Amino acid sequence: MPTMSVRTMHDVAYERGEDYDPAALGDVPRMAAELTLGAQAGLPIEAPAPYDRRRRRARERRAAQDGVPEWLEASDLVEPLLAVHGELV
């Protein structure tokens, strides 16, 4: 890890809510060790946004309604012709 400047160490301490005293060199190794641990941390897991949840529900609903039911036949969609004795042409 490269050596950080006094200004960078002050900024890091300020972000953590601490006061940084450049004369206190005992804090530098501890802060450097904590920074290396923070660099290895992963991103926090967040819940999906309401928009994303709504889109997922709509996608699942469309997938559930997709396809043709087994009971539906082609003859259900076409009106029978009465001039040919009620049979489909």
PDB file of C-alpha atoms in Angstrom:
ATOM      1  CA  MET A   1       0.000   0.000   0.000  1.00  0.00           C
ATOM      2  CA  PRO A   2       1.487   3.372  -0.939  1.00  0.00           C
ATOM      3  CA  THR A   3       2.238   5.886   1.790  1.00  0.00           C
ATOM      4  CA  MET A   4      -0.590   8.354   2.209  1.00  0.00           C
ATOM      5  CA  SER A   5      -0.087  12.049   2.671  1.00  0.00           C
ATOM      6  CA  VAL A   6      -1.081  13.860   5.854  1.00  0.00           C
ATOM      7  CA  ARG A   7      -3.981  15.473   3.982  1.00  0.00           C
ATOM      8  CA  THR A   8      -5.267  12.064   2.818  1.00  0.00           C
ATOM      9  CA  MET A   9      -4.994  10.634   6.330  1.00  0.00           C
ATOM     10  CA  HIS A  10      -6.877  13.655   7.672  1.00  0.00           C
ATOM     11  CA  ASP A  11      -9.634  13.162   5.077  1.00  0.00           C
ATOM     12  CA  VAL A  12      -9.942   9.470   5.924  1.00  0.00           C
ATOM     13  CA  ALA A  13     -10.156  10.207   9.625  1.00  0.00           C
ATOM     14  CA  TYR A  14     -12.738  12.936   8.989  1.00  0.00           C
ATOM     15  CA  GLU A  15     -14.922  10.527   6.967  1.00  0.00           C
ATOM     16  CA  ARG A  16     -14.752   8.056   9.844  1.00  0.00           C
ATOM     17  CA  GLY A  17     -15.782  10.742  12.326  1.00  0.00           C
ATOM     18  CA  GLU A  18     -12.423  10.906  14.073  1.00  0.00           C
ATOM     19  CA  ASP A  19      -9.886  13.646  14.660  1.00  0.00           C
ATOM     20  CA  TYR A  20      -6.502  13.058  13.062  1.00  0.00           C
ATOM     21  CA  ASP A  21      -3.393  14.330  14.759  1.00  0.00           C
ATOM     22  CA  PRO A  22      -0.338  14.077  12.483  1.00  0.00           C
ATOM     23  CA  ALA A  23       1.937  14.115  15.546  1.00  0.00           C
ATOM     24  CA  ALA A  24       0.384  10.860  16.793  1.00  0.00           C
ATOM     25  CA  LEU A  25       2.115   8.333  14.543  1.00  0.00           C
ATOM     26  CA  GLY A  26       0.727   5.435  16.551  1.00  0.00           C
ATOM     27  CA  ASP A  27      -2.620   5.728  14.750  1.00  0.00           C
ATOM     28  CA  VAL A  28      -1.186   5.358  11.245  1.00  0.00           C
ATOM     29  CA  PRO A  29      -0.615   1.561  11.269  1.00  0.00           C
ATOM     30  CA  ARG A  30      -4.063   0.942  12.757  1.00  0.00           C
ATOM     31  CA  MET A  31      -5.757   3.175  10.176  1.00  0.00           C
ATOM     32  CA  ALA A  32      -3.775   1.564   7.350  1.00  0.00           C
ATOM     33  CA  ALA A  33      -4.790  -1.918   8.516  1.00  0.00           C
ATOM     34  CA  GLU A  34      -8.437  -0.896   8.697  1.00  0.00           C
ATOM     35  CA  LEU A  35      -8.253   0.637   5.229  1.00  0.00           C
ATOM     36  CA  THR A  36      -6.883  -2.595   3.756  1.00  0.00           C
ATOM     37  CA  LEU A  37      -9.770  -4.489   5.352  1.00  0.00           C
ATOM     38  CA  GLY A  38     -12.201  -1.973   3.912  1.00  0.00           C
ATOM     39  CA  ALA A  39     -10.717  -2.399   0.442  1.00  0.00           C
ATOM     40  CA  GLN A  40     -11.475  -6.132   0.608  1.00  0.00           C
ATOM     41  CA  ALA A  41     -15.091  -5.620   1.648  1.00  0.00           C
ATOM     42  CA  GLY A  42     -17.846  -6.358  -0.826  1.00  0.00           C
ATOM     43  CA  LEU A  43     -20.736  -4.149  -1.766  1.00  0.00           C
ATOM     44  CA  PRO A  44     -23.734  -4.157   0.555  1.00  0.00           C
ATOM     45  CA  ILE A  45     -26.672  -6.240  -0.585  1.00  0.00           C
ATOM     46  CA  GLU A  46     -29.737  -4.121  -1.100  1.00  0.00           C
ATOM     47  CA  ALA A  47     -33.338  -5.089  -1.573  1.00  0.00           C
ATOM     48  CA  PRO A  48     -34.633  -4.566  -5.096  1.00  0.00           C
ATOM     49  CA  ALA A  49     -36.384  -1.277  -5.749  1.00  0.00           C
ATOM     50  CA  PRO A  50     -40.199  -1.226  -5.992  1.00  0.00           C
ATOM     51  CA  TYR A  51     -39.935  -0.714  -9.761  1.00  0.00           C
ATOM     52  CA  ASP A  52     -37.743  -3.813 -10.129  1.00  0.00           C
ATOM     53  CA  ARG A  53     -40.078  -5.894  -7.929  1.00  0.00           C
ATOM     54  CA  ARG A  54     -43.085  -4.797  -9.993  1.00  0.00           C
ATOM     55  CA  ARG A  55     -41.310  -5.680 -13.254  1.00  0.00           C
ATOM     56  CA  ARG A  56     -40.335  -9.118 -11.896  1.00  0.00           C
ATOM     57  CA  ARG A  57     -43.927  -9.817 -10.789  1.00  0.00           C
ATOM     58  CA  ALA A  58     -45.246  -8.762 -14.202  1.00  0.00           C
ATOM     59  CA  ARG A  59     -42.672 -10.979 -15.930  1.00  0.00           C
ATOM     60  CA  GLU A  60     -43.646 -13.950 -13.756  1.00  0.00           C
ATOM     61  CA  ARG A  61     -47.336 -13.306 -14.365  1.00  0.00           C
ATOM     62  CA  ARG A  62     -46.812 -13.183 -18.149  1.00  0.00           C
ATOM     63  CA  ALA A  63     -44.785 -16.405 -18.011  1.00  0.00           C
ATOM     64  CA  ALA A  64     -47.562 -18.128 -16.045  1.00  0.00           C
ATOM     65  CA  GLN A  65     -50.175 -17.035 -18.583  1.00  0.00           C
ATOM     66  CA  ASP A  66     -48.007 -17.917 -21.559  1.00  0.00           C
ATOM     67  CA  GLY A  67     -49.058 -20.750 -23.829  1.00  0.00           C
ATOM     68  CA  VAL A  68     -52.315 -22.251 -24.974  1.00  0.00           C
ATOM     69  CA  PRO A  69     -54.478 -24.190 -22.506  1.00  0.00           C
ATOM     70  CA  GLU A  70     -54.904 -27.888 -23.258  1.00  0.00           C
ATOM     71  CA  TRP A  71     -58.678 -27.616 -23.435  1.00  0.00           C
ATOM     72  CA  LEU A  72     -58.584 -25.002 -26.234  1.00  0.00           C
ATOM     73  CA  GLU A  73     -59.045 -26.338 -29.771  1.00  0.00           C
ATOM     74  CA  ALA A  74     -59.038 -24.642 -33.159  1.00  0.00           C
ATOM     75  CA  SER A  75     -62.745 -25.297 -33.544  1.00  0.00           C
ATOM     76  CA  ASP A  76     -63.354 -23.103 -30.479  1.00  0.00           C
ATOM     77  CA  LEU A  77     -61.920 -20.102 -32.315  1.00  0.00           C
ATOM     78  CA  VAL A  78     -63.804 -20.482 -35.589  1.00  0.00           C
ATOM     79  CA  GLU A  79     -67.555 -20.274 -35.978  1.00  0.00           C
ATOM     80  CA  PRO A  80     -68.907 -23.310 -37.801  1.00  0.00           C
ATOM     81  CA  LEU A  81     -70.219 -22.698 -41.292  1.00  0.00           C
ATOM     82  CA  LEU A  82     -73.893 -23.505 -41.348  1.00  0.00           C
ATOM     83  CA  ALA A  83     -74.083 -23.975 -45.123  1.00  0.00           C
ATOM     84  CA  VAL A  84     -71.906 -27.097 -45.033  1.00  0.00           C
ATOM     85  CA  HIS A  85     -73.949 -29.148 -42.561  1.00  0.00           C
ATOM     86  CA  GLY A  86     -72.231 -27.668 -39.520  1.00  0.00           C
ATOM     87  CA  GLU A  87     -68.781 -29.054 -40.404  1.00  0.00           C
ATOM     88  CA  LEU A  88     -65.611 -27.038 -40.680  1.00  0.00           C
ATOM     89  CA  VAL A  89     -64.282 -26.404 -44.164  1.00  0.00           C
TER      90      VAL A  89
END
